[in-house]
């Protein structure tokens, strides 16, 4: 299982701040996340950046049980 | 608040922030200048509502790692700066309260001013953080949101 962090509007759309999924790639796991959370989450995901272990990632990147995927919608800090 | 003994201090906290405390912390014997910047909650917004508070959220580990990266980049650009602190509030922050503090000391004022401006601009562009605007009877995510920028691209 790979841990997924859901932040800001992604957390709101998913209804949880973190979750776990099976899958070999970032893309597979995010596909499962859309299945689990639905259309609101899919809309937020479409405008979000994806990091793995704190660094920008591609959908084709391989992930394992010790990796952490973060879904980061557009930010508004400061 | 414990005074960290080192030169870099990044912190994401749900407790009130103090510019005075960071100014004192950043004051060093070899530095003749300390610049502090505070971001505060204002009552106006792009949505036209009368804002009463902001609600910030993030993942603290991710945000603090990115803050440390921003501080490291400031050090690579201004090699003379002394102590650097960046603290960001999370949770509910009321009107007039501080949302973010930057403090930079350096031997001379120009580096401290320039680095402080770089730090707050880069924090806003590069650090994962989300705010909801809260007004009487409602709330919404800030409409000022933008994509996260890589620290090196700033």
mmCIF file with all atom_site columns, C-alpha atoms in Angstrom:
data_model
loop_
_atom_site.group_PDB
_atom_site.id
_atom_site.type_symbol
_atom_site.label_atom_id
_atom_site.label_alt_id
_atom_site.label_comp_id
_atom_site.label_asym_id
_atom_site.label_entity_id
_atom_site.label_seq_id
_atom_site.pdbx_PDB_ins_code
_atom_site.Cartn_x
_atom_site.Cartn_y
_atom_site.Cartn_z
_atom_site.occupancy
_atom_site.B_iso_or_equiv
_atom_site.pdbx_formal_charge
_atom_site.auth_seq_id
_atom_site.auth_comp_id
_atom_site.auth_asym_id
_atom_site.auth_atom_id
_atom_site.pdbx_PDB_model_num
ATOM 1   C CA . UNK A 1 1   ? 0.000   0.000  0.000   1.00 0.00 ? 1   UNK A CA 1
ATOM 2   C CA . UNK A 1 2   ? 1.215   3.475  -0.878  1.00 0.00 ? 2   UNK A CA 1
ATOM 3   C CA . UNK A 1 3   ? 0.277   6.450  1.291   1.00 0.00 ? 3   UNK A CA 1
ATOM 4   C CA . UNK A 1 4   ? -1.474  9.377  -0.396  1.00 0.00 ? 4   UNK A CA 1
ATOM 5   C CA . UNK A 1 5   ? -1.669  12.859 1.167   1.00 0.00 ? 5   UNK A CA 1
ATOM 6   C CA . UNK A 1 6   ? -4.614  15.004 0.096   1.00 0.00 ? 6   UNK A CA 1
ATOM 7   C CA . UNK A 1 7   ? -4.132  18.692 0.688   1.00 0.00 ? 7   UNK A CA 1
ATOM 8   C CA . UNK A 1 8   ? -6.374  21.760 0.831   1.00 0.00 ? 8   UNK A CA 1
ATOM 9   C CA . UNK A 1 9   ? -9.159  21.537 -1.751  1.00 0.00 ? 9   UNK A CA 1
ATOM 10  C CA . UNK A 1 10  ? -8.079  17.935 -2.559  1.00 0.00 ? 10  UNK A CA 1
ATOM 11  C CA . UNK A 1 11  ? -8.585  17.009 1.100   1.00 0.00 ? 11  UNK A CA 1
ATOM 12  C CA . UNK A 1 12  ? -12.006 18.664 1.024   1.00 0.00 ? 12  UNK A CA 1
ATOM 13  C CA . UNK A 1 13  ? -13.066 16.908 -2.186  1.00 0.00 ? 13  UNK A CA 1
ATOM 14  C CA . UNK A 1 14  ? -11.827 13.494 -0.993  1.00 0.00 ? 14  UNK A CA 1
ATOM 15  C CA . UNK A 1 15  ? -13.196 13.865 2.524   1.00 0.00 ? 15  UNK A CA 1
ATOM 16  C CA . UNK A 1 16  ? -9.932  12.585 4.054   1.00 0.00 ? 16  UNK A CA 1
ATOM 17  C CA . UNK A 1 17  ? -6.446  14.068 4.542   1.00 0.00 ? 17  UNK A CA 1
ATOM 18  C CA . UNK A 1 18  ? -4.627  10.820 3.828   1.00 0.00 ? 18  UNK A CA 1
ATOM 19  C CA . UNK A 1 19  ? -5.361  7.369  2.530   1.00 0.00 ? 19  UNK A CA 1
ATOM 20  C CA . UNK A 1 20  ? -3.666  4.212  1.233   1.00 0.00 ? 20  UNK A CA 1
ATOM 21  C CA . UNK A 1 21  ? -3.896  2.526  -2.152  1.00 0.00 ? 21  UNK A CA 1
ATOM 22  C CA . UNK A 1 22  ? -2.525  -0.495 -3.995  1.00 0.00 ? 22  UNK A CA 1
ATOM 23  C CA . UNK A 1 23  ? -0.847  0.137  -7.335  1.00 0.00 ? 23  UNK A CA 1
ATOM 24  C CA . UNK A 1 24  ? 2.500   0.113  -9.113  1.00 0.00 ? 24  UNK A CA 1
ATOM 25  C CA . UNK A 1 25  ? 2.561   3.620  -10.577 1.00 0.00 ? 25  UNK A CA 1
ATOM 26  C CA . UNK A 1 26  ? 1.465   7.113  -9.550  1.00 0.00 ? 26  UNK A CA 1
ATOM 27  C CA . UNK A 1 27  ? -1.113  7.038  -12.347 1.00 0.00 ? 27  UNK A CA 1
ATOM 28  C CA . UNK A 1 28  ? -2.648  3.737  -11.218 1.00 0.00 ? 28  UNK A CA 1
ATOM 29  C CA . UNK A 1 29  ? -2.990  4.949  -7.667  1.00 0.00 ? 29  UNK A CA 1
ATOM 30  C CA . UNK A 1 30  ? -4.550  8.268  -8.649  1.00 0.00 ? 30  UNK A CA 1
ATOM 31  C CA . UNK A 1 31  ? -6.983  6.393  -10.915 1.00 0.00 ? 31  UNK A CA 1
ATOM 32  C CA . UNK A 1 32  ? -8.023  4.323  -7.895  1.00 0.00 ? 32  UNK A CA 1
ATOM 33  C CA . UNK A 1 33  ? -8.364  7.526  -5.882  1.00 0.00 ? 33  UNK A CA 1
ATOM 34  C CA . UNK A 1 34  ? -10.761 8.991  -8.476  1.00 0.00 ? 34  UNK A CA 1
ATOM 35  C CA . UNK A 1 35  ? -12.796 5.750  -8.318  1.00 0.00 ? 35  UNK A CA 1
ATOM 36  C CA . UNK A 1 36  ? -12.944 6.018  -4.545  1.00 0.00 ? 36  UNK A CA 1
ATOM 37  C CA . UNK A 1 37  ? -13.688 9.754  -4.170  1.00 0.00 ? 37  UNK A CA 1
ATOM 38  C CA . UNK A 1 38  ? -15.637 10.686 -7.304  1.00 0.00 ? 38  UNK A CA 1
ATOM 39  C CA . UNK A 1 39  ? -16.074 13.610 -9.682  1.00 0.00 ? 39  UNK A CA 1
ATOM 40  C CA . UNK A 1 40  ? -15.338 16.513 -7.293  1.00 0.00 ? 40  UNK A CA 1
ATOM 41  C CA . UNK A 1 41  ? -11.957 15.007 -6.525  1.00 0.00 ? 41  UNK A CA 1
ATOM 42  C CA . UNK A 1 42  ? -11.298 14.354 -10.218 1.00 0.00 ? 42  UNK A CA 1
ATOM 43  C CA . UNK A 1 43  ? -11.839 18.065 -10.955 1.00 0.00 ? 43  UNK A CA 1
ATOM 44  C CA . UNK A 1 44  ? -9.402  19.106 -8.234  1.00 0.00 ? 44  UNK A CA 1
ATOM 45  C CA . UNK A 1 45  ? -6.887  16.457 -9.320  1.00 0.00 ? 45  UNK A CA 1
ATOM 46  C CA . UNK A 1 46  ? -6.948  17.842 -12.872 1.00 0.00 ? 46  UNK A CA 1
ATOM 47  C CA . UNK A 1 47  ? -5.447  21.152 -11.687 1.00 0.00 ? 47  UNK A CA 1
ATOM 48  C CA . UNK A 1 48  ? -3.135  19.678 -9.025  1.00 0.00 ? 48  UNK A CA 1
ATOM 49  C CA . UNK A 1 49  ? 0.571   18.949 -8.974  1.00 0.00 ? 49  UNK A CA 1
ATOM 50  C CA . UNK A 1 50  ? 1.697   15.502 -7.858  1.00 0.00 ? 50  UNK A CA 1
ATOM 51  C CA . UNK A 1 51  ? 4.745   14.987 -5.668  1.00 0.00 ? 51  UNK A CA 1
ATOM 52  C CA . UNK A 1 52  ? 6.319   11.741 -4.520  1.00 0.00 ? 52  UNK A CA 1
ATOM 53  C CA . UNK A 1 53  ? 8.371   11.999 -1.315  1.00 0.00 ? 53  UNK A CA 1
ATOM 54  C CA . UNK A 1 54  ? 8.457   15.786 -1.588  1.00 0.00 ? 54  UNK A CA 1
ATOM 55  C CA . UNK A 1 55  ? 9.484   16.031 -5.261  1.00 0.00 ? 55  UNK A CA 1
ATOM 56  C CA . UNK A 1 56  ? 7.471   16.567 -8.456  1.00 0.00 ? 56  UNK A CA 1
ATOM 57  C CA . UNK A 1 57  ? 6.524   13.237 -10.064 1.00 0.00 ? 57  UNK A CA 1
ATOM 58  C CA . UNK A 1 58  ? 5.175   11.820 -13.327 1.00 0.00 ? 58  UNK A CA 1
ATOM 59  C CA . UNK A 1 59  ? 2.150   9.542  -13.651 1.00 0.00 ? 59  UNK A CA 1
ATOM 60  C CA . UNK A 1 60  ? 4.417   6.789  -14.985 1.00 0.00 ? 60  UNK A CA 1
ATOM 61  C CA . UNK A 1 61  ? 6.733   6.856  -11.942 1.00 0.00 ? 61  UNK A CA 1
ATOM 62  C CA . UNK A 1 62  ? 6.893   3.572  -10.027 1.00 0.00 ? 62  UNK A CA 1
ATOM 63  C CA . UNK A 1 63  ? 5.949   3.669  -6.346  1.00 0.00 ? 63  UNK A CA 1
ATOM 64  C CA . UNK A 1 64  ? 6.113   1.190  -3.486  1.00 0.00 ? 64  UNK A CA 1
ATOM 65  C CA . UNK A 1 65  ? 4.929   0.805  0.101   1.00 0.00 ? 65  UNK A CA 1
ATOM 66  C CA . UNK A 1 66  ? 7.470   3.278  1.484   1.00 0.00 ? 66  UNK A CA 1
ATOM 67  C CA . UNK A 1 67  ? 6.598   6.074  -0.930  1.00 0.00 ? 67  UNK A CA 1
ATOM 68  C CA . UNK A 1 68  ? 4.268   8.962  -0.203  1.00 0.00 ? 68  UNK A CA 1
ATOM 69  C CA . UNK A 1 69  ? 2.244   10.600 -2.965  1.00 0.00 ? 69  UNK A CA 1
ATOM 70  C CA . UNK A 1 70  ? 0.944   14.136 -2.341  1.00 0.00 ? 70  UNK A CA 1
ATOM 71  C CA . UNK A 1 71  ? -1.870  15.788 -4.315  1.00 0.00 ? 71  UNK A CA 1
ATOM 72  C CA . UNK A 1 72  ? -1.234  19.554 -4.292  1.00 0.00 ? 72  UNK A CA 1
ATOM 73  C CA . UNK A 1 73  ? -3.881  21.884 -5.747  1.00 0.00 ? 73  UNK A CA 1
ATOM 74  C CA . UNK A 1 74  ? -2.922  25.503 -6.550  1.00 0.00 ? 74  UNK A CA 1
ATOM 75  C CA . UNK A 1 75  ? -1.536  27.143 -3.402  1.00 0.00 ? 75  UNK A CA 1
ATOM 76  C CA . UNK A 1 76  ? -2.400  30.307 -1.476  1.00 0.00 ? 76  UNK A CA 1
ATOM 77  C CA . UNK A 1 77  ? 0.031   30.751 1.408   1.00 0.00 ? 77  UNK A CA 1
ATOM 78  C CA . UNK A 1 78  ? 1.487   33.827 3.099   1.00 0.00 ? 78  UNK A CA 1
ATOM 79  C CA . UNK B 2 1   ? 9.023   29.186 22.281  1.00 0.00 ? 1   UNK B CA 1
ATOM 80  C CA . UNK B 2 2   ? 12.557  27.799 22.517  1.00 0.00 ? 2   UNK B CA 1
ATOM 81  C CA . UNK B 2 3   ? 15.307  29.863 20.959  1.00 0.00 ? 3   UNK B CA 1
ATOM 82  C CA . UNK B 2 4   ? 16.944  27.637 18.376  1.00 0.00 ? 4   UNK B CA 1
ATOM 83  C CA . UNK B 2 5   ? 20.740  27.949 18.605  1.00 0.00 ? 5   UNK B CA 1
ATOM 84  C CA . UNK B 2 6   ? 21.455  27.581 14.878  1.00 0.00 ? 6   UNK B CA 1
ATOM 85  C CA . UNK B 2 7   ? 21.210  29.996 11.965  1.00 0.00 ? 7   UNK B CA 1
ATOM 86  C CA . UNK B 2 8   ? 18.125  28.625 10.185  1.00 0.00 ? 8   UNK B CA 1
ATOM 87  C CA . UNK B 2 9   ? 14.739  28.281 11.800  1.00 0.00 ? 9   UNK B CA 1
ATOM 88  C CA . UNK B 2 10  ? 11.664  27.212 9.825   1.00 0.00 ? 10  UNK B CA 1
ATOM 89  C CA . UNK B 2 11  ? 8.461   26.450 11.649  1.00 0.00 ? 11  UNK B CA 1
ATOM 90  C CA . UNK B 2 12  ? 4.808   25.771 10.843  1.00 0.00 ? 12  UNK B CA 1
ATOM 91  C CA . UNK B 2 13  ? 2.630   26.321 13.887  1.00 0.00 ? 13  UNK B CA 1
ATOM 92  C CA . UNK B 2 14  ? -0.974  26.607 15.005  1.00 0.00 ? 14  UNK B CA 1
ATOM 93  C CA . UNK B 2 15  ? 0.089   28.988 17.821  1.00 0.00 ? 15  UNK B CA 1
ATOM 94  C CA . UNK B 2 16  ? 0.293   32.800 17.452  1.00 0.00 ? 16  UNK B CA 1
ATOM 95  C CA . UNK B 2 17  ? 3.503   34.115 15.863  1.00 0.00 ? 17  UNK B CA 1
ATOM 96  C CA . UNK B 2 18  ? 5.692   36.912 17.223  1.00 0.00 ? 18  UNK B CA 1
ATOM 97  C CA . UNK B 2 19  ? 7.859   39.191 15.085  1.00 0.00 ? 19  UNK B CA 1
ATOM 98  C CA . UNK B 2 20  ? 9.533   40.530 18.261  1.00 0.00 ? 20  UNK B CA 1
ATOM 99  C CA . UNK B 2 21  ? 10.657  37.061 19.222  1.00 0.00 ? 21  UNK B CA 1
ATOM 100 C CA . UNK B 2 22  ? 12.108  36.344 15.783  1.00 0.00 ? 22  UNK B CA 1
ATOM 101 C CA . UNK B 2 23  ? 13.788  39.761 15.669  1.00 0.00 ? 23  UNK B CA 1
ATOM 102 C CA . UNK B 2 24  ? 15.519  38.991 18.986  1.00 0.00 ? 24  UNK B CA 1
ATOM 103 C CA . UNK B 2 25  ? 16.444  35.494 17.838  1.00 0.00 ? 25  UNK B CA 1
ATOM 104 C CA . UNK B 2 26  ? 17.930  36.771 14.569  1.00 0.00 ? 26  UNK B CA 1
ATOM 105 C CA . UNK B 2 27  ? 20.040  39.448 16.278  1.00 0.00 ? 27  UNK B CA 1
ATOM 106 C CA . UNK B 2 28  ? 23.687  38.299 16.171  1.00 0.00 ? 28  UNK B CA 1
ATOM 107 C CA . UNK B 2 29  ? 26.954  39.952 17.241  1.00 0.00 ? 29  UNK B CA 1
ATOM 108 C CA . UNK B 2 30  ? 28.337  40.098 13.692  1.00 0.00 ? 30  UNK B CA 1
ATOM 109 C CA . UNK B 2 31  ? 25.128  41.541 12.224  1.00 0.00 ? 31  UNK B CA 1
ATOM 110 C CA . UNK B 2 32  ? 24.202  45.227 12.227  1.00 0.00 ? 32  UNK B CA 1
ATOM 111 C CA . UNK B 2 33  ? 20.821  44.780 10.558  1.00 0.00 ? 33  UNK B CA 1
ATOM 112 C CA . UNK B 2 34  ? 17.711  42.721 11.190  1.00 0.00 ? 34  UNK B CA 1
ATOM 113 C CA . UNK B 2 35  ? 14.759  42.941 8.802   1.00 0.00 ? 35  UNK B CA 1
ATOM 114 C CA . UNK B 2 36  ? 11.452  41.366 9.769   1.00 0.00 ? 36  UNK B CA 1
ATOM 115 C CA . UNK B 2 37  ? 8.374   41.020 7.582   1.00 0.00 ? 37  UNK B CA 1
ATOM 116 C CA . UNK B 2 38  ? 4.915   40.072 8.838   1.00 0.00 ? 38  UNK B CA 1
ATOM 117 C CA . UNK B 2 39  ? 1.961   39.024 6.728   1.00 0.00 ? 39  UNK B CA 1
ATOM 118 C CA . UNK B 2 40  ? -1.323  39.763 8.533   1.00 0.00 ? 40  UNK B CA 1
ATOM 119 C CA . UNK B 2 41  ? -4.980  38.969 7.963   1.00 0.00 ? 41  UNK B CA 1
ATOM 120 C CA . UNK B 2 42  ? -6.750  41.847 6.179   1.00 0.00 ? 42  UNK B CA 1
ATOM 121 C CA . UNK B 2 43  ? -10.490 42.336 5.882   1.00 0.00 ? 43  UNK B CA 1
ATOM 122 C CA . UNK B 2 44  ? -10.693 42.623 2.089   1.00 0.00 ? 44  UNK B CA 1
ATOM 123 C CA . UNK B 2 45  ? -10.655 39.811 -0.455  1.00 0.00 ? 45  UNK B CA 1
ATOM 124 C CA . UNK B 2 46  ? -10.996 39.183 -4.167  1.00 0.00 ? 46  UNK B CA 1
ATOM 125 C CA . UNK B 2 47  ? -14.462 37.761 -3.549  1.00 0.00 ? 47  UNK B CA 1
ATOM 126 C CA . UNK B 2 48  ? -15.698 41.068 -2.108  1.00 0.00 ? 48  UNK B CA 1
ATOM 127 C CA . UNK B 2 49  ? -16.541 39.647 1.319   1.00 0.00 ? 49  UNK B CA 1
ATOM 128 C CA . UNK B 2 50  ? -15.690 41.282 4.624   1.00 0.00 ? 50  UNK B CA 1
ATOM 129 C CA . UNK B 2 51  ? -13.096 38.787 5.893   1.00 0.00 ? 51  UNK B CA 1
ATOM 130 C CA . UNK B 2 52  ? -13.153 37.922 9.596   1.00 0.00 ? 52  UNK B CA 1
ATOM 131 C CA . UNK B 2 53  ? -10.466 35.214 9.615   1.00 0.00 ? 53  UNK B CA 1
ATOM 132 C CA . UNK B 2 54  ? -8.374  32.927 7.418   1.00 0.00 ? 54  UNK B CA 1
ATOM 133 C CA . UNK B 2 55  ? -7.991  29.170 7.829   1.00 0.00 ? 55  UNK B CA 1
ATOM 134 C CA . UNK B 2 56  ? -4.642  27.761 6.676   1.00 0.00 ? 56  UNK B CA 1
ATOM 135 C CA . UNK B 2 57  ? -3.877  24.106 6.154   1.00 0.00 ? 57  UNK B CA 1
ATOM 136 C CA . UNK B 2 58  ? -0.933  22.064 4.913   1.00 0.00 ? 58  UNK B CA 1
ATOM 137 C CA . UNK B 2 59  ? 1.094   18.959 5.646   1.00 0.00 ? 59  UNK B CA 1
ATOM 138 C CA . UNK B 2 60  ? 3.593   20.270 8.191   1.00 0.00 ? 60  UNK B CA 1
ATOM 139 C CA . UNK B 2 61  ? 6.472   17.990 7.133   1.00 0.00 ? 61  UNK B CA 1
ATOM 140 C CA . UNK B 2 62  ? 6.081   18.880 3.444   1.00 0.00 ? 62  UNK B CA 1
ATOM 141 C CA . UNK B 2 63  ? 5.755   22.599 4.175   1.00 0.00 ? 63  UNK B CA 1
ATOM 142 C CA . UNK B 2 64  ? 8.726   22.744 6.560   1.00 0.00 ? 64  UNK B CA 1
ATOM 143 C CA . UNK B 2 65  ? 10.920  20.838 4.090   1.00 0.00 ? 65  UNK B CA 1
ATOM 144 C CA . UNK B 2 66  ? 10.031  23.336 1.377   1.00 0.00 ? 66  UNK B CA 1
ATOM 145 C CA . UNK B 2 67  ? 10.605  26.293 3.725   1.00 0.00 ? 67  UNK B CA 1
ATOM 146 C CA . UNK B 2 68  ? 14.078  24.918 4.486   1.00 0.00 ? 68  UNK B CA 1
ATOM 147 C CA . UNK B 2 69  ? 14.755  24.678 0.754   1.00 0.00 ? 69  UNK B CA 1
ATOM 148 C CA . UNK B 2 70  ? 13.719  28.323 0.305   1.00 0.00 ? 70  UNK B CA 1
ATOM 149 C CA . UNK B 2 71  ? 16.039  29.412 3.130   1.00 0.00 ? 71  UNK B CA 1
ATOM 150 C CA . UNK B 2 72  ? 18.891  27.407 1.563   1.00 0.00 ? 72  UNK B CA 1
ATOM 151 C CA . UNK B 2 73  ? 18.342  29.153 -1.758  1.00 0.00 ? 73  UNK B CA 1
ATOM 152 C CA . UNK B 2 74  ? 18.375  32.571 -0.040  1.00 0.00 ? 74  UNK B CA 1
ATOM 153 C CA . UNK B 2 75  ? 21.720  31.653 1.550   1.00 0.00 ? 75  UNK B CA 1
ATOM 154 C CA . UNK B 2 76  ? 23.151  30.696 -1.832  1.00 0.00 ? 76  UNK B CA 1
ATOM 155 C CA . UNK B 2 77  ? 22.098  34.112 -3.231  1.00 0.00 ? 77  UNK B CA 1
ATOM 156 C CA . UNK B 2 78  ? 23.122  36.279 -0.234  1.00 0.00 ? 78  UNK B CA 1
ATOM 157 C CA . UNK B 2 79  ? 26.190  34.602 1.242   1.00 0.00 ? 79  UNK B CA 1
ATOM 158 C CA . UNK B 2 80  ? 26.677  37.210 3.977   1.00 0.00 ? 80  UNK B CA 1
ATOM 159 C CA . UNK B 2 81  ? 23.322  36.865 5.734   1.00 0.00 ? 81  UNK B CA 1
ATOM 160 C CA . UNK B 2 82  ? 23.369  35.706 9.345   1.00 0.00 ? 82  UNK B CA 1
ATOM 161 C CA . UNK B 2 83  ? 20.278  34.156 10.930  1.00 0.00 ? 83  UNK B CA 1
ATOM 162 C CA . UNK B 2 84  ? 17.162  33.400 8.886   1.00 0.00 ? 84  UNK B CA 1
ATOM 163 C CA . UNK B 2 85  ? 13.757  32.459 10.281  1.00 0.00 ? 85  UNK B CA 1
ATOM 164 C CA . UNK B 2 86  ? 10.504  31.803 8.453   1.00 0.00 ? 86  UNK B CA 1
ATOM 165 C CA . UNK B 2 87  ? 7.451   30.881 10.519  1.00 0.00 ? 87  UNK B CA 1
ATOM 166 C CA . UNK B 2 88  ? 4.019   30.212 9.011   1.00 0.00 ? 88  UNK B CA 1
ATOM 167 C CA . UNK B 2 89  ? 0.797   29.917 10.947  1.00 0.00 ? 89  UNK B CA 1
ATOM 168 C CA . UNK B 2 90  ? -1.809  27.209 10.258  1.00 0.00 ? 90  UNK B CA 1
ATOM 169 C CA . UNK B 2 91  ? -5.357  26.773 11.520  1.00 0.00 ? 91  UNK B CA 1
ATOM 170 C CA . UNK B 2 92  ? -7.669  29.723 12.163  1.00 0.00 ? 92  UNK B CA 1
ATOM 171 C CA . UNK B 2 93  ? -5.974  33.135 12.087  1.00 0.00 ? 93  UNK B CA 1
ATOM 172 C CA . UNK B 2 94  ? -8.156  36.074 13.122  1.00 0.00 ? 94  UNK B CA 1
ATOM 173 C CA . UNK B 2 95  ? -8.318  39.511 11.465  1.00 0.00 ? 95  UNK B CA 1
ATOM 174 C CA . UNK B 2 96  ? -5.153  41.481 12.308  1.00 0.00 ? 96  UNK B CA 1
ATOM 175 C CA . UNK B 2 97  ? -3.181  38.438 13.470  1.00 0.00 ? 97  UNK B CA 1
ATOM 176 C CA . UNK B 2 98  ? 0.124   37.434 11.893  1.00 0.00 ? 98  UNK B CA 1
ATOM 177 C CA . UNK B 2 99  ? 0.016   34.669 9.275   1.00 0.00 ? 99  UNK B CA 1
ATOM 178 C CA . UNK B 2 100 ? 3.709   34.557 8.388   1.00 0.00 ? 100 UNK B CA 1
ATOM 179 C CA . UNK B 2 101 ? 6.932   36.078 9.749   1.00 0.00 ? 101 UNK B CA 1
ATOM 180 C CA . UNK B 2 102 ? 10.297  36.357 8.011   1.00 0.00 ? 102 UNK B CA 1
ATOM 181 C CA . UNK B 2 103 ? 13.370  37.557 9.924   1.00 0.00 ? 103 UNK B CA 1
ATOM 182 C CA . UNK B 2 104 ? 16.830  37.990 8.388   1.00 0.00 ? 104 UNK B CA 1
ATOM 183 C CA . UNK B 2 105 ? 19.975  39.420 9.935   1.00 0.00 ? 105 UNK B CA 1
ATOM 184 C CA . UNK B 2 106 ? 23.120  40.437 8.088   1.00 0.00 ? 106 UNK B CA 1
ATOM 185 C CA . UNK B 2 107 ? 26.209  42.588 8.657   1.00 0.00 ? 107 UNK B CA 1
ATOM 186 C CA . UNK B 2 108 ? 24.691  45.365 6.508   1.00 0.00 ? 108 UNK B CA 1
ATOM 187 C CA . UNK B 2 109 ? 21.089  46.301 5.771   1.00 0.00 ? 109 UNK B CA 1
ATOM 188 C CA . UNK B 2 110 ? 20.947  45.840 2.004   1.00 0.00 ? 110 UNK B CA 1
ATOM 189 C CA . UNK B 2 111 ? 21.384  42.054 2.084   1.00 0.00 ? 111 UNK B CA 1
ATOM 190 C CA . UNK B 2 112 ? 18.853  41.747 4.902   1.00 0.00 ? 112 UNK B CA 1
ATOM 191 C CA . UNK B 2 113 ? 16.219  43.772 2.994   1.00 0.00 ? 113 UNK B CA 1
ATOM 192 C CA . UNK B 2 114 ? 16.798  41.931 -0.281  1.00 0.00 ? 114 UNK B CA 1
ATOM 193 C CA . UNK B 2 115 ? 16.856  38.471 1.287   1.00 0.00 ? 115 UNK B CA 1
ATOM 194 C CA . UNK B 2 116 ? 13.714  39.181 3.325   1.00 0.00 ? 116 UNK B CA 1
ATOM 195 C CA . UNK B 2 117 ? 11.824  40.237 0.180   1.00 0.00 ? 117 UNK B CA 1
ATOM 196 C CA . UNK B 2 118 ? 13.081  37.193 -1.687  1.00 0.00 ? 118 UNK B CA 1
ATOM 197 C CA . UNK B 2 119 ? 12.041  34.926 1.193   1.00 0.00 ? 119 UNK B CA 1
ATOM 198 C CA . UNK B 2 120 ? 8.449   36.142 1.513   1.00 0.00 ? 120 UNK B CA 1
ATOM 199 C CA . UNK B 2 121 ? 7.924   36.237 -2.266  1.00 0.00 ? 121 UNK B CA 1
ATOM 200 C CA . UNK B 2 122 ? 9.350   32.735 -2.658  1.00 0.00 ? 122 UNK B CA 1
ATOM 201 C CA . UNK B 2 123 ? 7.395   31.329 0.288   1.00 0.00 ? 123 UNK B CA 1
ATOM 202 C CA . UNK B 2 124 ? 4.189   32.551 -1.338  1.00 0.00 ? 124 UNK B CA 1
ATOM 203 C CA . UNK B 2 125 ? 5.152   31.039 -4.693  1.00 0.00 ? 125 UNK B CA 1
ATOM 204 C CA . UNK B 2 126 ? 6.748   27.756 -3.653  1.00 0.00 ? 126 UNK B CA 1
ATOM 205 C CA . UNK B 2 127 ? 5.507   26.453 -0.293  1.00 0.00 ? 127 UNK B CA 1
ATOM 206 C CA . UNK B 2 128 ? 2.471   24.142 -0.172  1.00 0.00 ? 128 UNK B CA 1
ATOM 207 C CA . UNK B 2 129 ? -0.150  26.043 1.847   1.00 0.00 ? 129 UNK B CA 1
ATOM 208 C CA . UNK B 2 130 ? -3.870  26.589 1.373   1.00 0.00 ? 130 UNK B CA 1
ATOM 209 C CA . UNK B 2 131 ? -6.138  29.251 2.840   1.00 0.00 ? 131 UNK B CA 1
ATOM 210 C CA . UNK B 2 132 ? -9.864  29.553 3.200   1.00 0.00 ? 132 UNK B CA 1
ATOM 211 C CA . UNK B 2 133 ? -11.344 33.006 3.545   1.00 0.00 ? 133 UNK B CA 1
ATOM 212 C CA . UNK B 2 134 ? -13.990 33.187 6.276   1.00 0.00 ? 134 UNK B CA 1
ATOM 213 C CA . UNK B 2 135 ? -16.691 35.851 6.531   1.00 0.00 ? 135 UNK B CA 1
ATOM 214 C CA . UNK B 2 136 ? -19.947 36.241 8.428   1.00 0.00 ? 136 UNK B CA 1
ATOM 215 C CA . UNK B 2 137 ? -22.079 33.350 7.173   1.00 0.00 ? 137 UNK B CA 1
ATOM 216 C CA . UNK B 2 138 ? -19.666 31.683 4.759   1.00 0.00 ? 138 UNK B CA 1
ATOM 217 C CA . UNK B 2 139 ? -16.200 30.651 3.647   1.00 0.00 ? 139 UNK B CA 1
ATOM 218 C CA . UNK B 2 140 ? -14.357 29.694 0.467   1.00 0.00 ? 140 UNK B CA 1
ATOM 219 C CA . UNK B 2 141 ? -10.880 28.773 -0.744  1.00 0.00 ? 141 UNK B CA 1
ATOM 220 C CA . UNK B 2 142 ? -8.876  31.845 -1.696  1.00 0.00 ? 142 UNK B CA 1
ATOM 221 C CA . UNK B 2 143 ? -9.221  32.838 -5.343  1.00 0.00 ? 143 UNK B CA 1
ATOM 222 C CA . UNK B 2 144 ? -5.594  33.981 -5.381  1.00 0.00 ? 144 UNK B CA 1
ATOM 223 C CA . UNK B 2 145 ? -4.422  30.355 -5.671  1.00 0.00 ? 145 UNK B CA 1
ATOM 224 C CA . UNK B 2 146 ? -1.686  29.574 -8.199  1.00 0.00 ? 146 UNK B CA 1
ATOM 225 C CA . UNK B 2 147 ? 0.464   26.598 -9.209  1.00 0.00 ? 147 UNK B CA 1
ATOM 226 C CA . UNK B 2 148 ? 3.423   25.713 -7.005  1.00 0.00 ? 148 UNK B CA 1
ATOM 227 C CA . UNK B 2 149 ? 6.684   27.003 -8.470  1.00 0.00 ? 149 UNK B CA 1
ATOM 228 C CA . UNK B 2 150 ? 9.977   25.147 -8.071  1.00 0.00 ? 150 UNK B CA 1
ATOM 229 C CA . UNK B 2 151 ? 12.305  27.046 -5.698  1.00 0.00 ? 151 UNK B CA 1
ATOM 230 C CA . UNK B 2 152 ? 15.191  27.103 -8.195  1.00 0.00 ? 152 UNK B CA 1
ATOM 231 C CA . UNK B 2 153 ? 12.983  28.690 -10.882 1.00 0.00 ? 153 UNK B CA 1
ATOM 232 C CA . UNK B 2 154 ? 12.277  31.731 -8.739  1.00 0.00 ? 154 UNK B CA 1
#
